[in-house]
Tab-separated table of C-alpha atoms in Angstrom:
chain	number	residue	atom	x	y	z
A	1	UNK	CA	-12.719	31.581	19.460
A	2	UNK	CA	-9.055	32.010	18.506
A	3	UNK	CA	-6.132	29.756	19.112
A	4	UNK	CA	-3.048	31.114	20.905
A	5	UNK	CA	0.321	29.378	21.304
A	6	UNK	CA	2.494	29.576	24.372
A	7	UNK	CA	6.227	29.747	23.877
A	8	UNK	CA	8.589	29.184	26.760
A	9	UNK	CA	12.410	28.671	27.125
A	10	UNK	CA	13.661	25.214	26.135
A	11	UNK	CA	14.929	24.477	29.667
A	12	UNK	CA	11.630	25.371	31.330
A	13	UNK	CA	10.112	22.727	33.597
A	14	UNK	CA	6.276	22.331	33.691
A	15	UNK	CA	4.829	23.967	36.750
A	16	UNK	CA	7.752	26.428	37.121
A	17	UNK	CA	6.285	29.943	37.578
A	18	UNK	CA	9.637	31.695	36.853
A	19	UNK	CA	9.538	30.368	33.274
A	20	UNK	CA	6.346	32.442	32.595
A	21	UNK	CA	8.376	35.634	32.920
A	22	UNK	CA	10.063	34.893	29.588
A	23	UNK	CA	6.912	33.530	27.918
A	24	UNK	CA	5.362	34.711	24.678
A	25	UNK	CA	1.808	34.229	23.720
A	26	UNK	CA	1.171	34.383	19.927
A	27	UNK	CA	-2.239	34.610	18.323
A	28	UNK	CA	-2.835	32.081	15.488
A	29	UNK	CA	-4.848	34.383	13.233
A	30	UNK	CA	-4.649	36.987	10.553
A	31	UNK	CA	-2.473	39.958	11.660
A	32	UNK	CA	-4.065	43.258	10.701
A	33	UNK	CA	-1.000	45.095	11.964
A	34	UNK	CA	1.200	43.123	9.493
A	35	UNK	CA	-1.306	43.734	6.696
A	36	UNK	CA	-1.279	47.501	7.124
A	37	UNK	CA	2.272	48.134	8.282
A	38	UNK	CA	4.134	45.150	6.707
A	39	UNK	CA	7.818	45.277	7.622
A	40	UNK	CA	7.284	47.844	10.446
A	41	UNK	CA	5.076	45.300	12.254
A	42	UNK	CA	7.970	42.766	12.110
A	43	UNK	CA	10.491	45.350	13.391
A	44	UNK	CA	8.012	46.358	16.233
A	45	UNK	CA	8.004	42.667	17.290
A	46	UNK	CA	11.812	42.438	17.068
A	47	UNK	CA	11.672	40.024	14.123
A	48	UNK	CA	14.687	41.446	12.414
A	49	UNK	CA	15.385	38.771	9.779
A	50	UNK	CA	11.718	38.339	8.807
A	51	UNK	CA	11.257	42.111	8.735
A	52	UNK	CA	14.272	42.623	6.389
A	53	UNK	CA	12.981	39.759	4.243
A	54	UNK	CA	9.574	41.279	3.968
A	55	UNK	CA	11.016	44.679	3.327
A	56	UNK	CA	13.113	43.309	0.406
A	57	UNK	CA	10.065	41.353	-0.994
A	58	UNK	CA	7.767	44.370	-0.854
A	59	UNK	CA	10.173	46.669	-2.594
A	60	UNK	CA	11.311	43.984	-5.102
A	61	UNK	CA	7.686	43.236	-5.958
A	62	UNK	CA	6.904	46.987	-6.430
A	63	UNK	CA	9.969	47.368	-8.623
A	64	UNK	CA	9.027	44.302	-10.675
A	65	UNK	CA	5.488	45.699	-11.236
A	66	UNK	CA	7.002	49.001	-12.344
A	67	UNK	CA	9.525	47.277	-14.566
A	68	UNK	CA	6.813	45.203	-16.229
A	69	UNK	CA	4.678	48.293	-16.700
A	70	UNK	CA	1.635	46.751	-15.078
A	71	UNK	CA	-1.573	48.670	-15.156
A	72	UNK	CA	-1.947	50.752	-11.913
A	73	UNK	CA	-5.180	49.016	-10.880
A	74	UNK	CA	-3.690	45.604	-11.430
A	75	UNK	CA	-0.562	46.662	-9.565
A	76	UNK	CA	-2.660	47.889	-6.568
A	77	UNK	CA	-4.624	44.603	-6.495
A	78	UNK	CA	-1.362	42.655	-6.601
A	79	UNK	CA	0.077	44.711	-3.774
A	80	UNK	CA	-2.986	44.106	-1.722
A	81	UNK	CA	-2.732	40.373	-2.322
A	82	UNK	CA	0.921	40.477	-1.229
A	83	UNK	CA	-0.061	42.359	1.874
A	84	UNK	CA	-2.811	39.816	2.597
A	85	UNK	CA	-0.254	37.036	2.312
A	86	UNK	CA	2.010	38.847	4.776
A	87	UNK	CA	-0.925	39.283	7.148
A	88	UNK	CA	-1.728	35.560	6.907
A	89	UNK	CA	1.856	34.443	7.520
A	90	UNK	CA	3.158	37.052	10.013
A	91	UNK	CA	2.309	35.122	13.175
A	92	UNK	CA	3.709	31.949	11.714
A	93	UNK	CA	7.023	33.846	11.085
A	94	UNK	CA	6.820	35.097	14.643
A	95	UNK	CA	6.457	31.534	15.964
A	96	UNK	CA	9.369	30.429	13.776
A	97	UNK	CA	11.618	33.271	15.059
A	98	UNK	CA	10.653	32.471	18.704
A	99	UNK	CA	11.608	28.812	18.133
A	100	UNK	CA	14.926	29.947	16.664
A	101	UNK	CA	15.585	32.115	19.775
A	102	UNK	CA	15.037	29.221	22.117
A	103	UNK	CA	11.357	29.651	22.891
A	104	UNK	CA	9.656	26.661	21.384
A	105	UNK	CA	5.875	26.118	21.374
A	106	UNK	CA	4.878	24.215	24.490
A	107	UNK	CA	1.045	24.649	24.510
A	108	UNK	CA	-1.907	25.837	22.524
A	109	UNK	CA	-5.123	27.270	24.025
A	110	UNK	CA	-8.389	28.514	22.593
A	111	UNK	CA	-9.866	31.623	23.987
A	112	UNK	CA	-12.007	34.736	23.138
A	113	UNK	CA	-9.219	37.188	23.674
A	114	UNK	CA	-5.577	37.620	24.768
A	115	UNK	CA	-6.257	38.013	28.453
A	116	UNK	CA	-8.406	34.813	28.616
A	117	UNK	CA	-5.749	32.917	26.621
A	118	UNK	CA	-3.026	34.079	28.928
A	119	UNK	CA	-4.985	32.996	32.016
A	120	UNK	CA	-5.744	29.563	30.535
A	121	UNK	CA	-2.232	28.978	29.307
A	122	UNK	CA	-0.540	30.082	32.524
A	123	UNK	CA	-2.992	27.986	34.654
A	124	UNK	CA	-2.340	24.898	32.472
A	125	UNK	CA	1.397	25.498	32.704
A	126	UNK	CA	1.395	25.896	36.526
A	127	UNK	CA	-0.739	22.750	36.999
A	128	UNK	CA	1.118	20.724	34.432
A	129	UNK	CA	3.190	17.640	35.068
A	130	UNK	CA	5.792	16.684	32.399
A	131	UNK	CA	3.513	14.216	30.626
A	132	UNK	CA	0.363	16.371	30.354
A	133	UNK	CA	1.595	19.021	27.862
A	134	UNK	CA	1.899	18.117	24.210
A	135	UNK	CA	5.441	17.646	22.982
A	136	UNK	CA	7.025	19.554	20.121
A	137	UNK	CA	8.170	17.503	17.085
A	138	UNK	CA	11.815	18.065	17.917
A	139	UNK	CA	11.409	16.591	21.334
A	140	UNK	CA	13.298	13.301	22.034
A	141	UNK	CA	10.205	11.786	23.635
A	142	UNK	CA	8.422	11.942	20.284
A	143	UNK	CA	11.353	10.846	18.185
A	144	UNK	CA	12.264	7.815	20.284
A	145	UNK	CA	9.448	5.221	19.799
A	146	UNK	CA	9.385	1.920	21.559
A	147	UNK	CA	10.854	-0.983	19.606
A	148	UNK	CA	8.538	-3.810	18.600
A	149	UNK	CA	9.727	-7.353	19.007
A	150	UNK	CA	7.847	-8.495	15.832
A	151	UNK	CA	8.135	-6.962	12.392
A	152	UNK	CA	5.538	-4.528	11.215
A	153	UNK	CA	3.406	-5.896	8.352
A	154	UNK	CA	0.858	-3.745	6.507
A	155	UNK	CA	-0.487	-0.320	7.447
A	156	UNK	CA	-1.970	-1.193	10.824
A	157	UNK	CA	0.698	-2.937	12.933
A	158	UNK	CA	-1.469	-2.977	16.089
A	159	UNK	CA	-4.364	-4.772	14.501
A	160	UNK	CA	-4.641	-8.493	15.004
A	161	UNK	CA	-3.401	-10.622	12.180
A	162	UNK	CA	-5.527	-13.401	10.718
A	163	UNK	CA	-4.350	-16.910	11.757
């Protein structure tokens, strides 16, 4: 089972079917496309800044290996490790870019494949009420916590105090 994240526009209201037209579903797993095609995968997904950054890193890393006169086998292993790192972080960079573009993460679902994840995420979105979906860390609902009338003492403020 793989986890997928649903990204919708910031002004989307839970249960609104029109918001799903602009949705993005991102797999939270290793990206084989990014591993094999590096910066081309980023450009394909319209991740321009991340793609340019990866392009610079790949060529700078290759130049550094050449400059240091690294053995070809060690250089190939180092390049494979760099590509593995890119494959591991590609979808995280995609989520970061979507958030920057105004499509924050609103839900996460676990499914066998993309179609099942889409069906689950869309069904949850259409049935949702404002309080049923998890909030993002930047949400005002999470940042504004209720005030306590008594001071917090210790690590567990809700536990009863000895008298």
